XYZ file of C-alpha atoms in Angstrom:
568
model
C 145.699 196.783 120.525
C 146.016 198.616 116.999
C 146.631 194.931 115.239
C 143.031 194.018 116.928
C 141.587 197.182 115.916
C 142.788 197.410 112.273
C 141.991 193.661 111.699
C 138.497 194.158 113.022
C 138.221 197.100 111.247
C 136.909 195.972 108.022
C 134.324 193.608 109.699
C 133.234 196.322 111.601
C 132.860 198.567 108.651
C 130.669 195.892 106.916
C 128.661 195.619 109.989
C 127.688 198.787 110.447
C 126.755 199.530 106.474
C 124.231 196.330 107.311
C 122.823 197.476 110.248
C 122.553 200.945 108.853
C 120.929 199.393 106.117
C 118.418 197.167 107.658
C 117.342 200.188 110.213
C 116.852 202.511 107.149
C 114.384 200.120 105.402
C 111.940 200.378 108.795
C 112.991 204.432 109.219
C 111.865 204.707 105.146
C 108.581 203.204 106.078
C 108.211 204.511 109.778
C 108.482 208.415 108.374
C 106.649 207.663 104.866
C 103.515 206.037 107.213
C 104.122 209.033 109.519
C 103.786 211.437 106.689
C 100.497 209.896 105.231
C 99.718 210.451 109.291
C 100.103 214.107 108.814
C 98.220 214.087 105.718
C 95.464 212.125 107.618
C 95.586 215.105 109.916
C 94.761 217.263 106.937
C 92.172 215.328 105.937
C 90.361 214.473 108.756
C 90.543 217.823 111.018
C 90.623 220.160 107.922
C 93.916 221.084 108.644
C 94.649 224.657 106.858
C 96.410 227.374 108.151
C 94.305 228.810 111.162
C 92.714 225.940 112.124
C 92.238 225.663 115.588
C 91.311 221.765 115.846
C 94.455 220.941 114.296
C 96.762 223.163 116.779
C 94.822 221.661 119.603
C 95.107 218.735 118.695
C 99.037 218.802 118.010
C 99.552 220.535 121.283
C 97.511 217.867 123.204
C 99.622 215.270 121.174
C 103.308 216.686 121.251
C 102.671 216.827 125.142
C 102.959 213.119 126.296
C 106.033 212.894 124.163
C 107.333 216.384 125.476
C 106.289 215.003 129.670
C 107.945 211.555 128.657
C 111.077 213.367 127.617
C 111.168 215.471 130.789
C 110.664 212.621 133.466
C 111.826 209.996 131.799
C 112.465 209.794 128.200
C 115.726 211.584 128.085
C 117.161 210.457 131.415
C 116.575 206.803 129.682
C 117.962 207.114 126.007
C 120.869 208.714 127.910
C 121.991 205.792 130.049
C 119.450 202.822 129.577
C 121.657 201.495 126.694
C 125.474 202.488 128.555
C 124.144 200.963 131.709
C 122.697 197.712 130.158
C 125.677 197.085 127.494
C 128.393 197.200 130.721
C 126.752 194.943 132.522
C 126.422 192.216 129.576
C 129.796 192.570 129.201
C 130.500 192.652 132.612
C 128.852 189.274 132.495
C 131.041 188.357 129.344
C 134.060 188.608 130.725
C 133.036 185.882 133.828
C 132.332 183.462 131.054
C 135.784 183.750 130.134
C 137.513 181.801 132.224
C 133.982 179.472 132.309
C 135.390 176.051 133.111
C 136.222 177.619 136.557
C 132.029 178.479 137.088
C 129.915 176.216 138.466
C 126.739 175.595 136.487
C 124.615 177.590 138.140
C 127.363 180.492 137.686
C 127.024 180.192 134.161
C 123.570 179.896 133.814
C 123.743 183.426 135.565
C 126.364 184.416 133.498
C 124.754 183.581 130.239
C 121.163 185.544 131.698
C 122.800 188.535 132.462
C 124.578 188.214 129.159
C 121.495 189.107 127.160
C 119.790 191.681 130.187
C 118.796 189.400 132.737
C 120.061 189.826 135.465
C 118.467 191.167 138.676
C 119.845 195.093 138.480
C 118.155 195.074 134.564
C 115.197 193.737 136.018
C 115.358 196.516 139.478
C 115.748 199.079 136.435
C 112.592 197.832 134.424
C 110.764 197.767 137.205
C 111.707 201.102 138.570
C 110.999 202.715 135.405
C 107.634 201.263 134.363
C 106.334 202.307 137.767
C 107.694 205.887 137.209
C 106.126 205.870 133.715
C 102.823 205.069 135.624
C 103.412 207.708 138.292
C 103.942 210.162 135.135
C 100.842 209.442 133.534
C 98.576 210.112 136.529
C 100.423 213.440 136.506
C 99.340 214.401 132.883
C 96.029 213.749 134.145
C 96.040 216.082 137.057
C 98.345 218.650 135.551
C 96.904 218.473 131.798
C 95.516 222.699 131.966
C 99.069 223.975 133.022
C 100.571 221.899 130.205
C 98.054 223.355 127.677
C 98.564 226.684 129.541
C 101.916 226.987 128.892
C 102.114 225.652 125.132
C 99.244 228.361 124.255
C 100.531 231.612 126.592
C 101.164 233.750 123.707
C 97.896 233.151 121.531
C 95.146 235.702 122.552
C 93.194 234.273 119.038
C 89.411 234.348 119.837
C 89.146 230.442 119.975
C 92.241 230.295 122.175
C 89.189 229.416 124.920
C 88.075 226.812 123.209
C 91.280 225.511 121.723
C 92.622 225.441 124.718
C 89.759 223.186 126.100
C 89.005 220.470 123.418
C 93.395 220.302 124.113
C 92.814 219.724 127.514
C 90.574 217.024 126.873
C 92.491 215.293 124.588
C 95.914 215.576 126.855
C 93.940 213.945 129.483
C 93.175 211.024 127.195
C 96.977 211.171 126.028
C 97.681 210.326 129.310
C 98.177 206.887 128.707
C 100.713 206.940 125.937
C 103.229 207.849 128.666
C 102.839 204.803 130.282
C 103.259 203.082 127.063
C 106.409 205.016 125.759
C 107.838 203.620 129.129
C 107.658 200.284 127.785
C 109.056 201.415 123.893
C 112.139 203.316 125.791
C 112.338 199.780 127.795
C 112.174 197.072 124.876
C 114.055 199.408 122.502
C 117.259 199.358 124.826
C 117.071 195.508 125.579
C 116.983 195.351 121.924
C 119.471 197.721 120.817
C 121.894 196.048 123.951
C 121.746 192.662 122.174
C 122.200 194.137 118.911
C 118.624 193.726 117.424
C 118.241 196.628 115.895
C 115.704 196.123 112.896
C 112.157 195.702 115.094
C 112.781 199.423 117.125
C 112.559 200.800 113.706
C 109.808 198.996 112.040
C 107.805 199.211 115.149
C 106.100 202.631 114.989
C 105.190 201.937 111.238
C 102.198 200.177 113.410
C 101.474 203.044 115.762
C 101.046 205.699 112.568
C 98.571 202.996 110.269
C 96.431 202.597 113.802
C 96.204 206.611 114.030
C 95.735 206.628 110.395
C 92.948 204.853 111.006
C 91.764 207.079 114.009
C 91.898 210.079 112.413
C 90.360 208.847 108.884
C 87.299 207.446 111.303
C 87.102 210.568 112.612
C 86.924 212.754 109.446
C 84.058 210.462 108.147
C 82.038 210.540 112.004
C 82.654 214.583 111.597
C 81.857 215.091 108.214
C 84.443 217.774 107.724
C 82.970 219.864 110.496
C 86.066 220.630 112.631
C 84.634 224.108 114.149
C 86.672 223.926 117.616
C 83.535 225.373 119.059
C 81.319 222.075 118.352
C 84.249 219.522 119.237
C 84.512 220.926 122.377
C 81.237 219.405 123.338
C 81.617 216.435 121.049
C 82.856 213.384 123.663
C 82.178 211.130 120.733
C 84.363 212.935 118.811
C 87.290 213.695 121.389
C 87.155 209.902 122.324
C 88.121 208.546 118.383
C 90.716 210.898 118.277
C 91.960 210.686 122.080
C 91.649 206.715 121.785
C 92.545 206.091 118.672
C 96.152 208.142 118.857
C 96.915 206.532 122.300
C 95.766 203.371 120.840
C 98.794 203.415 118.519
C 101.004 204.383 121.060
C 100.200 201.058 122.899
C 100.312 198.795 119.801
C 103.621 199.691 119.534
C 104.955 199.047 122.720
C 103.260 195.235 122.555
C 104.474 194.772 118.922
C 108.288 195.395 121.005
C 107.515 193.243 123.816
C 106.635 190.526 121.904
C 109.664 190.752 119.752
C 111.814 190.893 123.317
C 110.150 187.871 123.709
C 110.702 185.853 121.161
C 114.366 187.391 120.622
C 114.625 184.852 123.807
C 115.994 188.244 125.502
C 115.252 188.200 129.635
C 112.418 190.811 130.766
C 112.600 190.039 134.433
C 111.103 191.829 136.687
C 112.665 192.471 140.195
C 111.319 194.965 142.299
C 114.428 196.806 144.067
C 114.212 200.855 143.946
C 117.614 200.639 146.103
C 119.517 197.946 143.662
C 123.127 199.419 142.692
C 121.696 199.328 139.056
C 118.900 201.878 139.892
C 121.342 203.609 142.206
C 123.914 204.052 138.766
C 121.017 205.358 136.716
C 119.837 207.319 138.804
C 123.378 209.162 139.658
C 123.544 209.409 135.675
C 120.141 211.121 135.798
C 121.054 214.232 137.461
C 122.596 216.021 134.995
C 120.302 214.684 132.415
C 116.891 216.142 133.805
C 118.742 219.726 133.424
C 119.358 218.942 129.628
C 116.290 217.685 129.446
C 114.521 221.045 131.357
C 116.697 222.956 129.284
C 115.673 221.448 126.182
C 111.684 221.784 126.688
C 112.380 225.743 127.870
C 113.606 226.073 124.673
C 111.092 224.352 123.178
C 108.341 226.265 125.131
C 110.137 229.557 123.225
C 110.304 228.293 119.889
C 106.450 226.882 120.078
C 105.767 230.244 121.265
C 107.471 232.368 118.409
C 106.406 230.285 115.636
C 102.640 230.670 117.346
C 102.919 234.860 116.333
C 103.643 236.378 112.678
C 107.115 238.067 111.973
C 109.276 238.998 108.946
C 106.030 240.244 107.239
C 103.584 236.414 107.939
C 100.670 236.036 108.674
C 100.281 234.406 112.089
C 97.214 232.437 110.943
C 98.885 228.862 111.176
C 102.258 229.167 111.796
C 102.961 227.248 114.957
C 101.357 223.603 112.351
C 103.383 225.363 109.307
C 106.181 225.170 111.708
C 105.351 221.400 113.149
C 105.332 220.490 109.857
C 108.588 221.688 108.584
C 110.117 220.002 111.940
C 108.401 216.587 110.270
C 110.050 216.857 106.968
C 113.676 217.957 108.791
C 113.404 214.822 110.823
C 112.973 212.458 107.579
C 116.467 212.150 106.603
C 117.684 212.511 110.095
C 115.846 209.561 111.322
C 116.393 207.343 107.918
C 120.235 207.854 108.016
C 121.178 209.764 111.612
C 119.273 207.923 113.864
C 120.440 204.363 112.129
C 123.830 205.220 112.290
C 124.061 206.291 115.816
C 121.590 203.378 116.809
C 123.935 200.797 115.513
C 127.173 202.435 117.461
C 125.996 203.312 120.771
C 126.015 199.580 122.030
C 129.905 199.716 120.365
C 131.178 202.529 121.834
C 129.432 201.416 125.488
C 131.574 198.099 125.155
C 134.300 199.874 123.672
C 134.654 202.337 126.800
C 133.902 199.674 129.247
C 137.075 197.852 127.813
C 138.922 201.163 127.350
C 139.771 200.329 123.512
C 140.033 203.962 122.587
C 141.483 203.099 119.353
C 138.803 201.099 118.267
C 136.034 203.681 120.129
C 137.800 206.278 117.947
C 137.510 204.405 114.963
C 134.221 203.885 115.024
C 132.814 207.132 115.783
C 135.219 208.328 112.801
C 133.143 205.630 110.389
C 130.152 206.903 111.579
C 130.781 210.362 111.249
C 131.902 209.746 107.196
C 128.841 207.576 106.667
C 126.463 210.070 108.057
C 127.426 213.360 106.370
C 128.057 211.434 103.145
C 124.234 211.364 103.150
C 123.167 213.947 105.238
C 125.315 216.882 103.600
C 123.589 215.874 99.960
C 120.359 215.527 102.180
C 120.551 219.063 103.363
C 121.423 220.579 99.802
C 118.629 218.923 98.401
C 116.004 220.216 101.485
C 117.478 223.752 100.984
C 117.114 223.667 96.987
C 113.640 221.975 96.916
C 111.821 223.044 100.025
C 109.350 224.719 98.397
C 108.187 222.416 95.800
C 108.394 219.492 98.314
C 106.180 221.797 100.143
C 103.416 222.533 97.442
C 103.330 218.675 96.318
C 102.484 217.630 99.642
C 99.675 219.663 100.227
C 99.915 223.237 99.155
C 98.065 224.522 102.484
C 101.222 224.373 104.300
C 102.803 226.799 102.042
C 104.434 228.701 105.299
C 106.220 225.577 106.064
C 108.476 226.024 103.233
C 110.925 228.626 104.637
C 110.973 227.082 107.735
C 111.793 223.853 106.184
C 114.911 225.647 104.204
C 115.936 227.555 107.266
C 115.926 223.994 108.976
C 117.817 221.935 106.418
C 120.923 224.449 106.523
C 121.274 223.243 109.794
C 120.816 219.734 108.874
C 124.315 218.450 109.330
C 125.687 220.164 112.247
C 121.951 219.026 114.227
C 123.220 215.343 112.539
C 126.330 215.692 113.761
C 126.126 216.960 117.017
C 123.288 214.147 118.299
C 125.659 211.055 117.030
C 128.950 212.927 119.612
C 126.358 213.224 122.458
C 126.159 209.077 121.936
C 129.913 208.942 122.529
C 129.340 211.284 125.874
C 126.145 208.677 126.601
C 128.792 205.697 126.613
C 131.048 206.998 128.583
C 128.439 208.073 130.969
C 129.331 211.201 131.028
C 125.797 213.200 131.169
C 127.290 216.425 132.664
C 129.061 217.115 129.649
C 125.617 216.778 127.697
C 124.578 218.719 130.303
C 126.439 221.848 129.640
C 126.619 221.142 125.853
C 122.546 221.201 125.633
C 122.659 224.403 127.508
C 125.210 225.837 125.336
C 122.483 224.487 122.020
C 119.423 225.863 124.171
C 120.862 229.080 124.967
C 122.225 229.910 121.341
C 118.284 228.467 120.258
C 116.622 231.088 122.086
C 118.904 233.707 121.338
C 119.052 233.093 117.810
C 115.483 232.466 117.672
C 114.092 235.505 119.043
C 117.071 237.534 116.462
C 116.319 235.846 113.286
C 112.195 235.025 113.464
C 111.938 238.916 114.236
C 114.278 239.290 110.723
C 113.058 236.123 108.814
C 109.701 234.918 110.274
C 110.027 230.682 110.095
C 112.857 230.857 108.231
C 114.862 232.490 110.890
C 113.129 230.046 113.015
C 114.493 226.997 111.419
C 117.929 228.555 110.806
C 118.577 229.178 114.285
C 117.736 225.540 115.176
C 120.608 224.757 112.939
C 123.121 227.049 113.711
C 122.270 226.414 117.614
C 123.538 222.491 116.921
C 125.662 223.812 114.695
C 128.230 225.361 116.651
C 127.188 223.097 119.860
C 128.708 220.449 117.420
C 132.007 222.202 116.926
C 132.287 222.212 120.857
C 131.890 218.739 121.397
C 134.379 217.626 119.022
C 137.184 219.746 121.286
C 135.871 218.742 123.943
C 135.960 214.805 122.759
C 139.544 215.468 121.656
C 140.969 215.683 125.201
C 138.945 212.883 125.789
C 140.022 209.926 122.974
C 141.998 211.920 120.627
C 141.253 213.856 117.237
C 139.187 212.060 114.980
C 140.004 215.064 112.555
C 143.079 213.123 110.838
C 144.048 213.345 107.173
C 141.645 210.497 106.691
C 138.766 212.971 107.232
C 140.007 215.797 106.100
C 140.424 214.507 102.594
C 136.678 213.024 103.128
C 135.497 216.545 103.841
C 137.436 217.907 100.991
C 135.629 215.096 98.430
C 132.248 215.553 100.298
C 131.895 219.016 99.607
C 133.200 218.766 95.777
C 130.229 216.320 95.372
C 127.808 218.435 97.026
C 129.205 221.599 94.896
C 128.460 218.910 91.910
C 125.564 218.664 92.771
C 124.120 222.109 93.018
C 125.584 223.363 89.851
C 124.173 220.625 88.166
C 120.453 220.798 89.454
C 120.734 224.712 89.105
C 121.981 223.974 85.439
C 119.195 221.674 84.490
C 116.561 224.725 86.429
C 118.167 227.243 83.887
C 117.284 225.459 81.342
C 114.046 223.752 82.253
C 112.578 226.848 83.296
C 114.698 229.934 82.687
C 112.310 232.211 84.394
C 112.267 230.677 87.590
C 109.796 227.974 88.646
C 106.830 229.000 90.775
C 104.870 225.887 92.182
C 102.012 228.330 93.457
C 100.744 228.473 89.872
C 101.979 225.528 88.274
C 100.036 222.269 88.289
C 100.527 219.188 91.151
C 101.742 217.102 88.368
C 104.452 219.909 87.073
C 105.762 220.442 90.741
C 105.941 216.365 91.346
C 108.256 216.420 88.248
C 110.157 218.520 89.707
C 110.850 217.546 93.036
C 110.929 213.870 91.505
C 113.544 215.230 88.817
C 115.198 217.185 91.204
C 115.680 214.310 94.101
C 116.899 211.721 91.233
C 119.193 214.267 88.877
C 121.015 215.673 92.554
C 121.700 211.664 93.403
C 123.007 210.941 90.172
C 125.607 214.019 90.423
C 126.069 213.584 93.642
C 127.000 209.744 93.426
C 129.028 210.420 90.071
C 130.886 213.591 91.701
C 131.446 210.954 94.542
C 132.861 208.140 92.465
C 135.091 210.716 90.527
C 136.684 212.158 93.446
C 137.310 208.612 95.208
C 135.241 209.254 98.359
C 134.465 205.806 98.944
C 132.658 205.810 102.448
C 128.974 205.336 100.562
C 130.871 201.696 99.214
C 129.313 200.085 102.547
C 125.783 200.714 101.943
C 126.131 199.557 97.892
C 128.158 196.521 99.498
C 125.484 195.940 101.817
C 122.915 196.299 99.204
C 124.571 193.798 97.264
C 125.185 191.094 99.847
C 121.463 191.435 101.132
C 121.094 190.610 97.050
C 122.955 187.528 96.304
């Protein structure tokens, strides 16, 4: 077993710098698209602080993805790709003695191989019709939604808000349906190890909204009084249509690819198949985590809806949004590829019971993703508020929130990719109990430091909730396939944080003598704060990498190999 594992070990390593490489090309230009989305948002609902279009319309739009999470969504990410992965290789090892299969057997085989076979197709079939169920339920259920993500505002145009939201939730409706189909193609996908099209994907969905909301700012002529769009079914339908329009374009752009890929969508109708039984006894514990985690949610929305720590509570629940936007940029460029390309490995490597090689991997991943998360974070913290002011200087609340968030960076990083190891191992009461351990701290933390800090608190309690969550999953997974704390990563945390120290002292060097007096991006020009989040993102990678080279902390040499290869 440990001659297999170390020989592999190196091809593995190269394999996942590719696919974390390919994945973080369509991330790059998934979040940069959904960015100029946001900024569409500005444009075409005259998004400033206070503005109650904008919160309505954010509301009405966070819901579908908030419902999807809490029927389906997280019950799905959670075992979908576990489930899938040990039945292909279920199916792999009956081809391996093939000569004794007839060839009907390993026609079978080879289908259920790729997803094929008739307990994948039960499950598809299971789900899509839930996802349709759900959807009829946002319909009917649309005002306690809205209800519930507006209790605290008692705003004049709450009445109003809380109608054109309504309205728009209703044509949301839809999108449900359609992330069914995402949360379906993505697994096949991810299962067979075709990983780049799940990423590139939702670049798609943000240029159709782009479009949407662009159509809309020209049919509205910059009148977004909440008052007048709540009688405007012209203008609710652009902007209800058009966003679940994307939504839907996405989903086909995945199908098709399953398609193509040659990859089996079969679809078997069998509620009672042992499949649907399996995911369903896995789903259990997940709807609590999944509860839990949209209470919490319901709380922060709530706190970052009312002023504290000396704000103004004009605007603070889309400052907040869009601080959670920014956070989620690095996450999903490097996090999200890294744990996308492992899950399918450490499902095969649990089925198999290589614990070695399970170990292995999750240590690889864990050095690859804070080796550019941790600089990631430093950088957030440092330049939050010029980032802020360059991308539109109305959302200069967002900027605390955004540093309070980016503290927190790693540990949030950290603790999502050891919830993947729980997800292979099908273990979803241990998620369970770990997302009420995040949830709980959230809350507590939340209410405690936004009464202190305003947003800042906020985001910092985020962090520190995952944070500590983190540091209890890694005892926990140590019972379970042994410490991946070795020397190995101890010395990779030692070099890690000597880069990062680099790092700061040099940006805060060239600051002192750029501008000794402090720079203040409220009065200085766009062009003077670009510089300097420009300056700023290119001198911290240029210490950082240096400080990295110097110290010999080599796990970035996958991505520059991988770079290279894709070169030559």
């Amino acid at each position: 077993m440990a001659d297999s594992s170390s020989s592999s070990g190196s091809s593995s390593s190269g394999s996942l710098g590719r696919n974390t490489l390919i994945m973080t090309g369509g991330t790059i230009l998934s979040r940069l698209t959904g960015l100029l989305r946001v900024l569409a948002l500005g444009l075409a609902l005259g998004q400033v602080q206070g503005n109650a279009v904008g919160d309505a319309y954010l509301v009405a739009n966070t819901a579908p993805n908030i419902i999807f999470e809490l029927l389906l969504g997280g019950i799905l990410s959670a075992t979908l790709i576990p489930v899938f992965v040990e039945r292909m290789t279920r199916a792999d090892e009956v081809l391996v003695d093939e000569s004794a299969l007839t060839r009907r057997e390993r026609r079978s085989a080879n289908k259920a191989r790729q997803g094929g076979d008739p307990g994948i197709g039960a499950i598809l079939s299971a789900t899509m019709a839930a996802a349709l169920v759900a959807s009829i339920l946002v319909v009917i259920f649309a005002p306690v939604v809205i209800g519930i993500y507006t209790a605290s505002d008692s705003d004049p145009t709450i009445g109003d808000e809380r109608a054109v939201a309504i309205r728009l939730l209703m044509l949301f409706a839809p999108q449900v349906f359609g992330y069914g189909f995402i949360a379906m193609a993505k697994a096949l996908l991810h299962a067979n190890r075709r990983f780049p099209a799940p990423m590139y994907a939702p670049v798609l969905n943000n240029l159709v909204v782009i479009g949407a909301l662009l159509t809309f700012g020209v049919y509205a002529a910059s009148t977004t009084d909440v008052g007048i769009l709540r009688g405007d079914t012209t203008g609710l339908l652009i902007l209800g249509v058009g966003t679940t329009a994307g939504v839907l374009v996405e989903a086909l752009t995945l199908i098709i690819v399953v398609k193509r890929a040659n990859i089996p969508w079969s679809w078997h109708w069998e509620p009672r198949h042992p499949a649907v039984k399996q995911v369903l006894k896995l789903s259990g514990w997940t709807l609590g985590f999944v509860i839990a985690n949209q209470i919490a949610a319901a709380v922060v929305v709530n706190l970052s809806r009312s002023g504290a720590g000396g704000e103004d509570a004009d605007g603070l629940a889309s400052a907040y949004f869009f601080a959670q936007m920014l956070f989620m940029l690095p996450h999903s460029v490097i996090a999200v590829s890294v744990m996308s390309a492992l899950l399918p490995d450490f499902s095969s490597f649990w089925t198999t019971q290589e614990l070695d090689r399970m170990r292995a991997a999750l240590s690889r991943g864990l050095r690859l993703l804070l080796a550019l998360i941790l600089p990631a974070a430093v950088g957030y913290t440092l330049l939050s508020e010029p980032i802020v002011y360059l991308l539109d200087p109305r959302w200069s609340q967002a900027a605390p929130a955004l540093a309070g968030l980016a503290l927190g960076l790693p540990g949030f990083s950290t603790f999502l990719l050891l919830t993947r190891v729980f997800n292979a191992m099908q273990d979803t009461k241990t998620i369970f109990w770990l997302y009420v351990l995040e949830n709980g701290l959230n809350i507590i933390l939340g209410i405690w430091l936004h009464h202190l800090y305003g947003l800042f608190g906020l985001g910092l309690s985020y962090g520190l909730a995952y944070t500590i969550s983190a540091v209890v999953a890694v005892m926990i997974l140590r019972r379970r396939i042994g410490s991946i704390f070795d020397r190995k990563m101890m010395v990779f945390g030692g070099r890690v944080l000597v880069s990062c120290a680099v790092m700061v002292a040099g940006l805060l060097a060239i600051m002192a003598v750029v501008a000794p007096n402090g720079f203040d991006p409220e009065s200085a020009s766009r062009m003077a704060t670009g510089v300097v989040v420009i300056g700023g993102v290119f001198a911290g990678a240029v210490f950082y990498v240096a400080a990295a080279r110097l110290v010999g902390m080599t796990a970035l040499d996958e991505i520059f190999a991988s770079i290279r290869s894709r070169r030559s």
